[in-house]
Amino acid sequence: MFAFAAFGPRNLFAATGGGAKGLAGRLGMEAAARRRQHPGAAGGPGAQPGASFLQARHGAVKADEAAATAPFHLDLWFYFTLQNWVLDFGRPIAMLVFPLEWFPLNKPSVGDYFHMAYNIITPFLLLKLIERCPRTLPRSLIYVSIITFIMGASIHLVGDSVNHRLIFSGYQNHLSVRENPIIKNLKPETLIDSFELLYYYDEYLGHSMWYVPFFLILFMYFSGCFTPTEAESSMPGAALLLVVPSGLYYWYLVTEGQIFILFIFTSFAMLALVLHQKRKRLFLDSNGLFLFSSFALTLLLVALWVAWLWNDPVLRKKYPGVIYVPEPWAFYTLHVSSRH
C-alpha cells in the first residue's frame, strides 16, 4: 500500500515496463551469444551440410538443380548390367549346368540363390542410381516402389523355382499348364488348379509387382537426366560399349517376362518427355542417352524376334492374343531341348 502510494499508478507501470524491456534485452543477448557459439543451429552461414540437405529435400526445387548435370555413372551401369546378366539371365542356365545331386529337387537350386542375390542387389543399385540423380525425386514414391519391387521379385522367386524344378520331371514351357503331359492326368483334378494358381503367382502377379515399379523407378530417374547444355548431350565410349549388352538384356526381360505393353508404354513416355524437354531447350545427358539408347535397341530386337517366329504354329497357339511375343525359354524347350 505504501509503495503504491509512493510511486503512483503511472510510475509503477513505467517501472514494470522497463523491467520487462530489460529482461527481453537480456534474453536477446543470450540467444545471440548461443548463435555465435553454435552457428549452424539457425541455418545461417555456418549451417551444417545436413541442414541444407534436408531443406533442399523438403523444400521447393532450386533453380540451380535443373542446371546440374551428372557425369556418366560407369560404375553403377556396369554393375547393373553385369548383375542382370549373371543373376537374372544366368539363373535358369546355372540350374541346368550344375549337377542335380548338388541341389536336390526338394531344396533350393543354385538359380534360387541367384534370385535371392538379385532381390537384394538390384534394389540397392536402384537406390544408388536415384541418389545420383541431379533432380530431387519424390522419396515416398521411391520407397513404395522399392518395397513393391522386392515383394514381387520374391513372389516370382517361389513360383519360378517350382516351375524350373518341374522341367526336370518333363514339364514343357511351350505348353499351357493343363496341356502339359505331367499335369493333365493328375488326380484329383483340383491339383491342376493349384498348379495354375502357382503359374498365376509366377507369371502374372509376381511379374506385375516386380516390373511395374522397376520401370517406374527407371522413368523417374530418366526424368532428371536433362541438361541445358547441348554440348553435354553425348555418351562416352564406355557408355557406347554398354548399350549392346544392356539392350540385349532388356530384350530378354521384355520377352521372357511378357511385359511388352509395359515396356512400350515406358518407351513412349520417355520419348514424349524428350520431345517436351527439347521445346524448353533441355537435352538428354550421358546417362539419359544411355538408357534411351538401350530401350531403342531393345525395341528393335523385340521386333526382329517376333518377325522371326511369326509363323510358328505351336508358339502361336500358346500366345493367341493380339500381342504376340514368344518367351525365349518356350522357344528353347520347343526347338532346342526337344532335339537332344
mmCIF file of C-alpha atoms in Angstrom, residues 1-339:
data_model
loop_
_atom_site.group_PDB
_atom_site.id
_atom_site.type_symbol
_atom_site.label_atom_id
_atom_site.label_comp_id
_atom_site.label_asym_id
_atom_site.label_seq_id
_atom_site.Cartn_x
_atom_site.Cartn_y
_atom_site.Cartn_z
ATOM 1 C CA MET A 1 0.000 0.000 0.000
ATOM 2 C CA PHE A 2 2.765 2.453 0.982
ATOM 3 C CA ALA A 3 4.825 1.550 -2.071
ATOM 4 C CA PHE A 4 1.866 2.008 -4.356
ATOM 5 C CA ALA A 5 1.121 5.373 -2.769
ATOM 6 C CA ALA A 6 4.729 6.494 -3.127
ATOM 7 C CA PHE A 7 5.126 5.552 -6.786
ATOM 8 C CA GLY A 8 1.648 6.083 -8.024
ATOM 9 C CA PRO A 9 -0.011 4.004 -10.747
ATOM 10 C CA ARG A 10 1.871 5.662 -13.647
ATOM 11 C CA ASN A 11 5.301 5.271 -12.011
ATOM 12 C CA LEU A 12 4.658 1.582 -11.148
ATOM 13 C CA PHE A 13 3.661 0.699 -14.705
ATOM 14 C CA ALA A 14 6.722 2.507 -16.035
ATOM 15 C CA ALA A 15 8.973 0.570 -13.679
ATOM 16 C CA THR A 16 7.474 -2.806 -14.556
ATOM 17 C CA GLY A 17 7.578 -1.960 -18.286
ATOM 18 C CA GLY A 18 11.234 -1.039 -18.044
ATOM 19 C CA GLY A 19 11.942 -4.320 -16.236
ATOM 20 C CA ALA A 20 10.212 -6.298 -18.968
ATOM 21 C CA LYS A 21 12.234 -4.499 -21.626
ATOM 22 C CA GLY A 22 15.425 -5.159 -19.733
ATOM 23 C CA LEU A 23 14.530 -8.833 -19.365
ATOM 24 C CA ALA A 24 13.759 -9.107 -23.084
ATOM 25 C CA GLY A 25 17.042 -7.426 -23.886
ATOM 26 C CA ARG A 26 18.999 -9.837 -21.739
ATOM 27 C CA LEU A 27 17.225 -12.831 -23.322
ATOM 28 C CA GLY A 28 18.009 -11.470 -26.782
ATOM 29 C CA MET A 29 21.700 -11.063 -25.960
ATOM 30 C CA GLU A 30 21.877 -14.608 -24.555
ATOM 31 C CA ALA A 31 20.248 -16.011 -27.700
ATOM 32 C CA ALA A 32 22.720 -14.094 -29.871
ATOM 33 C CA ALA A 33 25.596 -15.469 -27.823
ATOM 34 C CA ARG A 34 24.287 -19.039 -28.291
ATOM 35 C CA ARG A 35 24.025 -18.496 -32.047
ATOM 36 C CA ARG A 36 27.632 -17.326 -32.128
ATOM 37 C CA GLN A 37 28.714 -20.429 -30.219
ATOM 38 C CA HIS A 38 26.616 -22.760 -32.476
ATOM 39 C CA PRO A 39 26.468 -21.030 -35.869
ATOM 40 C CA GLY A 40 24.738 -23.955 -37.635
ATOM 41 C CA ALA A 41 21.717 -24.043 -35.327
ATOM 42 C CA ALA A 42 19.722 -21.382 -37.126
ATOM 43 C CA GLY A 43 20.678 -22.324 -40.679
ATOM 44 C CA GLY A 44 22.938 -19.314 -41.059
ATOM 45 C CA PRO A 45 26.267 -19.094 -42.854
ATOM 46 C CA GLY A 46 27.769 -21.801 -40.691
ATOM 47 C CA ALA A 47 24.883 -24.214 -41.042
ATOM 48 C CA GLN A 48 25.742 -27.896 -41.295
ATOM 49 C CA PRO A 49 25.520 -29.560 -44.713
ATOM 50 C CA GLY A 50 22.835 -31.912 -43.397
ATOM 51 C CA ALA A 51 20.573 -28.985 -42.579
ATOM 52 C CA SER A 52 20.772 -27.550 -46.083
ATOM 53 C CA PHE A 53 20.279 -31.079 -47.487
ATOM 54 C CA LEU A 54 17.050 -31.512 -45.565
ATOM 55 C CA GLN A 55 15.863 -28.098 -46.652
ATOM 56 C CA ALA A 56 16.583 -28.982 -50.274
ATOM 57 C CA ARG A 57 14.798 -32.325 -49.984
ATOM 58 C CA HIS A 58 11.668 -30.967 -48.328
ATOM 59 C CA GLY A 59 11.546 -27.503 -49.859
ATOM 60 C CA ALA A 60 10.949 -26.300 -53.371
ATOM 61 C CA VAL A 61 13.282 -27.378 -56.161
ATOM 62 C CA LYS A 62 16.042 -24.805 -56.516
ATOM 63 C CA ALA A 63 16.816 -23.094 -59.766
ATOM 64 C CA ASP A 64 20.354 -24.476 -59.986
ATOM 65 C CA GLU A 65 19.013 -28.047 -59.628
ATOM 66 C CA ALA A 66 17.790 -28.035 -63.213
ATOM 67 C CA ALA A 67 21.178 -26.831 -64.427
ATOM 68 C CA ALA A 68 23.111 -29.602 -62.632
ATOM 69 C CA THR A 69 24.474 -32.312 -64.898
ATOM 70 C CA ALA A 70 25.643 -35.658 -63.546
ATOM 71 C CA PRO A 71 28.641 -37.407 -65.116
ATOM 72 C CA PHE A 72 28.140 -40.821 -66.674
ATOM 73 C CA HIS A 73 27.698 -43.394 -63.893
ATOM 74 C CA LEU A 74 30.001 -46.002 -65.389
ATOM 75 C CA ASP A 75 30.365 -47.944 -62.145
ATOM 76 C CA LEU A 76 26.637 -48.236 -61.462
ATOM 77 C CA TRP A 77 25.632 -49.009 -65.046
ATOM 78 C CA PHE A 78 28.380 -51.629 -65.335
ATOM 79 C CA TYR A 79 27.406 -53.353 -62.076
ATOM 80 C CA PHE A 80 23.739 -53.074 -63.011
ATOM 81 C CA THR A 81 24.261 -54.708 -66.418
ATOM 82 C CA LEU A 82 26.611 -57.364 -65.034
ATOM 83 C CA GLN A 83 24.324 -58.483 -62.235
ATOM 84 C CA ASN A 84 21.320 -58.518 -64.604
ATOM 85 C CA TRP A 85 23.135 -60.901 -66.931
ATOM 86 C CA VAL A 86 24.594 -63.120 -64.211
ATOM 87 C CA LEU A 87 21.819 -63.201 -61.612
ATOM 88 C CA ASP A 88 18.729 -62.932 -63.830
ATOM 89 C CA PHE A 89 19.574 -64.235 -67.299
ATOM 90 C CA GLY A 90 22.141 -66.708 -65.975
ATOM 91 C CA ARG A 91 19.825 -68.033 -63.279
ATOM 92 C CA PRO A 92 17.997 -70.741 -65.301
ATOM 93 C CA ILE A 93 21.196 -71.607 -67.162
ATOM 94 C CA ALA A 94 23.001 -72.264 -63.869
ATOM 95 C CA MET A 95 20.150 -74.566 -62.835
ATOM 96 C CA LEU A 96 20.754 -76.680 -65.935
ATOM 97 C CA VAL A 97 24.561 -76.649 -65.723
ATOM 98 C CA PHE A 98 25.137 -77.533 -62.078
ATOM 99 C CA PRO A 99 24.684 -81.233 -61.222
ATOM 100 C CA LEU A 100 21.290 -82.106 -59.801
ATOM 101 C CA GLU A 101 22.959 -84.064 -56.984
ATOM 102 C CA TRP A 102 24.353 -80.830 -55.590
ATOM 103 C CA PHE A 103 20.914 -79.245 -55.341
ATOM 104 C CA PRO A 104 18.185 -81.895 -54.803
ATOM 105 C CA LEU A 105 14.695 -81.201 -56.122
ATOM 106 C CA ASN A 106 13.318 -80.709 -52.597
ATOM 107 C CA LYS A 107 15.900 -77.999 -51.823
ATOM 108 C CA PRO A 108 16.598 -74.536 -53.307
ATOM 109 C CA SER A 109 18.567 -74.709 -56.549
ATOM 110 C CA VAL A 110 21.606 -72.640 -57.477
ATOM 111 C CA GLY A 111 19.252 -70.475 -59.545
ATOM 112 C CA ASP A 112 17.204 -69.732 -56.439
ATOM 113 C CA TYR A 113 20.297 -68.428 -54.686
ATOM 114 C CA PHE A 114 20.996 -66.288 -57.756
ATOM 115 C CA HIS A 115 17.458 -64.933 -57.486
ATOM 116 C CA MET A 116 17.892 -64.160 -53.782
ATOM 117 C CA ALA A 117 21.057 -62.211 -54.544
ATOM 118 C CA TYR A 118 19.249 -60.371 -57.352
ATOM 119 C CA ASN A 119 16.419 -59.395 -54.975
ATOM 120 C CA ILE A 120 18.970 -57.725 -52.683
ATOM 121 C CA ILE A 121 21.494 -56.224 -55.104
ATOM 122 C CA THR A 122 19.065 -54.741 -57.652
ATOM 123 C CA PRO A 123 17.084 -52.569 -55.175
ATOM 124 C CA PHE A 124 20.394 -51.384 -53.706
ATOM 125 C CA LEU A 125 21.706 -50.347 -57.140
ATOM 126 C CA LEU A 126 18.405 -48.640 -57.973
ATOM 127 C CA LEU A 127 18.604 -46.614 -54.770
ATOM 128 C CA LYS A 128 22.213 -45.639 -55.533
ATOM 129 C CA LEU A 129 21.113 -44.591 -59.010
ATOM 130 C CA ILE A 130 18.351 -42.417 -57.567
ATOM 131 C CA GLU A 131 20.838 -40.833 -55.149
ATOM 132 C CA ARG A 132 22.942 -39.614 -58.074
ATOM 133 C CA CYS A 133 20.019 -38.160 -59.982
ATOM 134 C CA PRO A 134 20.515 -34.364 -60.352
ATOM 135 C CA ARG A 135 16.784 -33.836 -59.834
ATOM 136 C CA THR A 136 15.061 -34.288 -56.479
ATOM 137 C CA LEU A 137 12.612 -37.193 -56.812
ATOM 138 C CA PRO A 138 9.598 -37.982 -54.569
ATOM 139 C CA ARG A 139 11.072 -40.146 -51.848
ATOM 140 C CA SER A 140 7.765 -41.676 -50.705
ATOM 141 C CA LEU A 141 7.053 -42.944 -54.220
ATOM 142 C CA ILE A 142 10.598 -44.302 -54.477
ATOM 143 C CA TYR A 143 10.277 -46.183 -51.174
ATOM 144 C CA VAL A 144 6.893 -47.691 -52.073
ATOM 145 C CA SER A 145 8.217 -48.719 -55.489
ATOM 146 C CA ILE A 146 11.289 -50.409 -53.982
ATOM 147 C CA ILE A 147 9.170 -52.274 -51.408
ATOM 148 C CA THR A 148 6.735 -53.446 -54.097
ATOM 149 C CA PHE A 149 9.627 -54.468 -56.342
ATOM 150 C CA ILE A 150 11.154 -56.655 -53.612
ATOM 151 C CA MET A 151 7.792 -58.239 -52.793
ATOM 152 C CA GLY A 152 7.037 -59.001 -56.456
ATOM 153 C CA ALA A 153 10.508 -60.416 -57.121
ATOM 154 C CA SER A 154 10.190 -62.608 -54.020
ATOM 155 C CA ILE A 155 6.809 -63.960 -55.169
ATOM 156 C CA HIS A 156 8.388 -64.729 -58.523
ATOM 157 C CA LEU A 157 11.295 -66.465 -56.790
ATOM 158 C CA VAL A 158 8.983 -69.126 -55.328
ATOM 159 C CA GLY A 159 6.873 -69.685 -58.437
ATOM 160 C CA ASP A 160 9.836 -69.725 -60.803
ATOM 161 C CA SER A 161 11.747 -72.129 -58.557
ATOM 162 C CA VAL A 162 8.971 -74.722 -58.689
ATOM 163 C CA ASN A 163 8.435 -74.155 -62.415
ATOM 164 C CA HIS A 164 12.091 -74.815 -63.292
ATOM 165 C CA ARG A 165 12.171 -77.847 -60.999
ATOM 166 C CA LEU A 166 9.224 -79.270 -62.950
ATOM 167 C CA ILE A 167 11.324 -79.144 -66.131
ATOM 168 C CA PHE A 168 13.419 -81.999 -64.747
ATOM 169 C CA SER A 169 10.185 -84.016 -64.477
ATOM 170 C CA GLY A 170 9.149 -83.379 -68.079
ATOM 171 C CA TYR A 171 7.291 -80.068 -67.824
ATOM 172 C CA GLN A 172 7.228 -78.239 -71.185
ATOM 173 C CA ASN A 173 7.256 -74.443 -71.119
ATOM 174 C CA HIS A 174 5.772 -74.061 -74.592
ATOM 175 C CA LEU A 175 2.522 -75.701 -73.415
ATOM 176 C CA SER A 176 -0.079 -74.339 -71.030
ATOM 177 C CA VAL A 177 -0.368 -75.791 -67.520
ATOM 178 C CA ARG A 178 -3.370 -78.017 -68.298
ATOM 179 C CA GLU A 179 -1.884 -79.254 -71.584
ATOM 180 C CA ASN A 180 1.379 -80.414 -70.012
ATOM 181 C CA PRO A 181 1.710 -84.227 -70.025
ATOM 182 C CA ILE A 182 2.845 -84.390 -66.393
ATOM 183 C CA ILE A 183 -0.018 -82.152 -65.208
ATOM 184 C CA LYS A 184 -3.157 -83.043 -67.183
ATOM 185 C CA ASN A 185 -3.516 -86.559 -65.701
ATOM 186 C CA LEU A 186 -3.144 -85.517 -62.051
ATOM 187 C CA LYS A 187 -5.747 -86.827 -59.610
ATOM 188 C CA PRO A 188 -7.706 -85.258 -58.061
ATOM 189 C CA GLU A 189 -8.157 -82.612 -60.759
ATOM 190 C CA THR A 190 -8.125 -79.846 -58.154
ATOM 191 C CA LEU A 191 -4.354 -80.297 -58.064
ATOM 192 C CA ILE A 192 -4.264 -78.808 -61.552
ATOM 193 C CA ASP A 193 -5.961 -75.706 -60.157
ATOM 194 C CA SER A 194 -3.170 -75.441 -57.602
ATOM 195 C CA PHE A 195 -0.531 -75.539 -60.331
ATOM 196 C CA GLU A 196 -2.441 -72.901 -62.291
ATOM 197 C CA LEU A 197 -2.509 -70.742 -59.150
ATOM 198 C CA LEU A 198 1.252 -71.189 -58.849
ATOM 199 C CA TYR A 199 1.631 -70.166 -62.508
ATOM 200 C CA TYR A 200 -0.524 -67.099 -61.858
ATOM 201 C CA TYR A 201 1.667 -66.017 -58.945
ATOM 202 C CA ASP A 202 4.779 -66.583 -61.059
ATOM 203 C CA GLU A 203 3.843 -65.116 -64.438
ATOM 204 C CA TYR A 204 1.189 -62.510 -63.623
ATOM 205 C CA LEU A 205 1.154 -61.236 -60.039
ATOM 206 C CA GLY A 206 4.892 -61.658 -59.454
ATOM 207 C CA HIS A 207 5.853 -60.088 -62.785
ATOM 208 C CA SER A 208 3.459 -57.158 -62.330
ATOM 209 C CA MET A 209 4.687 -56.308 -58.825
ATOM 210 C CA TRP A 210 8.271 -56.793 -59.995
ATOM 211 C CA TYR A 211 8.398 -54.935 -63.309
ATOM 212 C CA VAL A 212 5.909 -52.071 -62.860
ATOM 213 C CA PRO A 213 7.897 -50.432 -60.013
ATOM 214 C CA PHE A 214 11.158 -51.339 -61.790
ATOM 215 C CA PHE A 215 10.266 -49.371 -64.927
ATOM 216 C CA LEU A 216 8.631 -46.626 -62.851
ATOM 217 C CA ILE A 217 11.905 -46.064 -60.976
ATOM 218 C CA LEU A 218 13.880 -46.032 -64.236
ATOM 219 C CA PHE A 219 11.459 -43.497 -65.725
ATOM 220 C CA MET A 220 11.627 -41.243 -62.662
ATOM 221 C CA TYR A 221 15.408 -41.361 -62.836
ATOM 222 C CA PHE A 222 15.255 -40.666 -66.583
ATOM 223 C CA SER A 223 13.138 -37.562 -65.925
ATOM 224 C CA GLY A 224 16.127 -35.994 -64.153
ATOM 225 C CA CYS A 225 18.659 -36.760 -66.901
ATOM 226 C CA PHE A 226 18.428 -33.463 -68.790
ATOM 227 C CA THR A 227 20.931 -30.663 -69.242
ATOM 228 C CA PRO A 228 20.610 -27.140 -70.673
ATOM 229 C CA THR A 229 23.985 -27.528 -72.415
ATOM 230 C CA GLU A 230 23.699 -29.276 -75.786
ATOM 231 C CA ALA A 231 27.433 -29.971 -75.811
ATOM 232 C CA GLU A 232 26.969 -32.261 -72.782
ATOM 233 C CA SER A 233 24.374 -34.346 -74.636
ATOM 234 C CA SER A 234 26.714 -37.142 -75.683
ATOM 235 C CA MET A 235 27.848 -40.555 -74.469
ATOM 236 C CA PRO A 236 31.429 -41.527 -73.657
ATOM 237 C CA GLY A 237 32.980 -44.569 -75.300
ATOM 238 C CA ALA A 238 32.327 -46.768 -72.265
ATOM 239 C CA ALA A 239 28.623 -45.999 -72.456
ATOM 240 C CA LEU A 240 28.526 -46.991 -76.120
ATOM 241 C CA LEU A 241 30.086 -50.334 -75.242
ATOM 242 C CA LEU A 242 27.487 -50.982 -72.539
ATOM 243 C CA VAL A 243 24.487 -50.159 -74.745
ATOM 244 C CA VAL A 244 24.593 -53.515 -76.571
ATOM 245 C CA PRO A 245 24.611 -55.850 -73.501
ATOM 246 C CA SER A 246 22.131 -53.567 -71.745
ATOM 247 C CA GLY A 247 19.699 -53.511 -74.668
ATOM 248 C CA LEU A 248 20.080 -57.258 -75.173
ATOM 249 C CA TYR A 249 19.250 -57.903 -71.522
ATOM 250 C CA TYR A 250 16.115 -55.744 -71.709
ATOM 251 C CA TRP A 251 15.095 -57.789 -74.773
ATOM 252 C CA TYR A 252 15.273 -60.899 -72.601
ATOM 253 C CA LEU A 253 13.400 -59.126 -69.803
ATOM 254 C CA VAL A 254 10.576 -57.985 -72.101
ATOM 255 C CA THR A 255 10.133 -61.307 -73.901
ATOM 256 C CA GLU A 256 10.605 -63.735 -71.018
ATOM 257 C CA GLY A 257 8.706 -61.512 -68.585
ATOM 258 C CA GLN A 258 5.865 -60.937 -71.093
ATOM 259 C CA ILE A 259 5.839 -57.211 -70.334
ATOM 260 C CA PHE A 260 5.854 -55.781 -73.854
ATOM 261 C CA ILE A 261 2.906 -53.453 -73.159
ATOM 262 C CA LEU A 262 4.585 -52.057 -70.041
ATOM 263 C CA PHE A 263 7.857 -51.648 -71.910
ATOM 264 C CA ILE A 264 6.357 -49.922 -74.947
ATOM 265 C CA PHE A 265 4.338 -47.605 -72.690
ATOM 266 C CA THR A 266 7.515 -46.660 -70.779
ATOM 267 C CA SER A 267 9.422 -46.127 -74.039
ATOM 268 C CA PHE A 268 6.740 -43.835 -75.469
ATOM 269 C CA ALA A 269 6.580 -41.920 -72.181
ATOM 270 C CA MET A 270 10.350 -41.399 -72.355
ATOM 271 C CA LEU A 271 10.109 -40.254 -75.975
ATOM 272 C CA ALA A 272 7.290 -37.835 -75.124
ATOM 273 C CA LEU A 273 9.349 -36.424 -72.246
ATOM 274 C CA VAL A 274 12.379 -35.951 -74.517
ATOM 275 C CA LEU A 275 10.285 -34.030 -77.072
ATOM 276 C CA HIS A 276 8.675 -31.942 -74.330
ATOM 277 C CA GLN A 277 12.015 -31.035 -72.752
ATOM 278 C CA LYS A 278 13.515 -30.247 -76.153
ATOM 279 C CA ARG A 279 10.992 -27.422 -76.516
ATOM 280 C CA LYS A 280 12.481 -25.992 -73.315
ATOM 281 C CA ARG A 281 15.994 -26.275 -74.746
ATOM 282 C CA LEU A 282 16.848 -29.155 -72.415
ATOM 283 C CA PHE A 283 18.794 -32.138 -73.745
ATOM 284 C CA LEU A 284 19.497 -35.658 -72.504
ATOM 285 C CA ASP A 285 22.738 -36.048 -70.610
ATOM 286 C CA SER A 286 25.011 -39.087 -70.984
ATOM 287 C CA ASN A 287 23.007 -41.213 -68.531
ATOM 288 C CA GLY A 288 19.704 -40.386 -70.190
ATOM 289 C CA LEU A 289 21.135 -41.111 -73.630
ATOM 290 C CA PHE A 290 22.440 -44.470 -72.413
ATOM 291 C CA LEU A 291 19.058 -45.513 -71.026
ATOM 292 C CA PHE A 292 17.156 -44.217 -74.068
ATOM 293 C CA SER A 293 19.549 -45.955 -76.489
ATOM 294 C CA SER A 294 19.266 -49.228 -74.575
ATOM 295 C CA PHE A 295 15.476 -49.114 -74.829
ATOM 296 C CA ALA A 296 15.629 -48.252 -78.531
ATOM 297 C CA LEU A 297 17.887 -51.258 -79.188
ATOM 298 C CA THR A 298 15.541 -53.443 -77.147
ATOM 299 C CA LEU A 299 12.584 -52.364 -79.259
ATOM 300 C CA LEU A 300 14.475 -53.292 -82.433
ATOM 301 C CA LEU A 301 15.462 -56.713 -81.065
ATOM 302 C CA VAL A 302 11.888 -57.493 -79.966
ATOM 303 C CA ALA A 303 10.616 -56.603 -83.449
ATOM 304 C CA LEU A 304 13.191 -58.923 -85.065
ATOM 305 C CA TRP A 305 12.357 -61.719 -82.583
ATOM 306 C CA VAL A 306 8.630 -61.506 -83.299
ATOM 307 C CA ALA A 307 9.182 -61.374 -87.067
ATOM 308 C CA TRP A 308 11.403 -64.470 -86.909
ATOM 309 C CA LEU A 309 8.818 -66.558 -85.014
ATOM 310 C CA TRP A 310 5.728 -65.021 -86.591
ATOM 311 C CA ASN A 311 4.581 -68.207 -88.358
ATOM 312 C CA ASP A 312 5.438 -70.722 -85.615
ATOM 313 C CA PRO A 313 2.171 -72.690 -85.144
ATOM 314 C CA VAL A 314 2.958 -74.097 -81.686
ATOM 315 C CA LEU A 315 4.010 -70.782 -80.178
ATOM 316 C CA ARG A 316 1.091 -69.077 -81.891
ATOM 317 C CA LYS A 317 -1.226 -71.441 -80.026
ATOM 318 C CA LYS A 318 0.335 -70.610 -76.653
ATOM 319 C CA TYR A 319 0.297 -66.837 -77.298
ATOM 320 C CA PRO A 320 -3.038 -66.347 -79.098
ATOM 321 C CA GLY A 321 -3.610 -62.679 -78.234
ATOM 322 C CA VAL A 322 -3.056 -59.590 -80.321
ATOM 323 C CA ILE A 323 0.341 -59.052 -78.690
ATOM 324 C CA TYR A 324 2.457 -61.977 -79.881
ATOM 325 C CA VAL A 325 5.820 -62.023 -78.101
ATOM 326 C CA PRO A 326 7.105 -65.591 -77.502
ATOM 327 C CA GLU A 327 9.230 -66.373 -74.471
ATOM 328 C CA PRO A 328 12.842 -67.442 -75.108
ATOM 329 C CA TRP A 329 12.541 -70.403 -72.738
ATOM 330 C CA ALA A 330 9.385 -71.591 -74.506
ATOM 331 C CA PHE A 331 11.369 -71.491 -77.743
ATOM 332 C CA TYR A 332 14.190 -73.404 -76.024
ATOM 333 C CA THR A 333 12.003 -76.275 -74.779
ATOM 334 C CA LEU A 334 10.227 -76.484 -78.152
ATOM 335 C CA HIS A 335 13.079 -76.246 -80.653
ATOM 336 C CA VAL A 336 16.326 -76.860 -78.739
ATOM 337 C CA SER A 337 15.952 -79.223 -75.789
ATOM 338 C CA SER A 338 13.479 -81.464 -77.654
ATOM 339 C CA ARG A 339 16.236 -82.333 -80.175
#
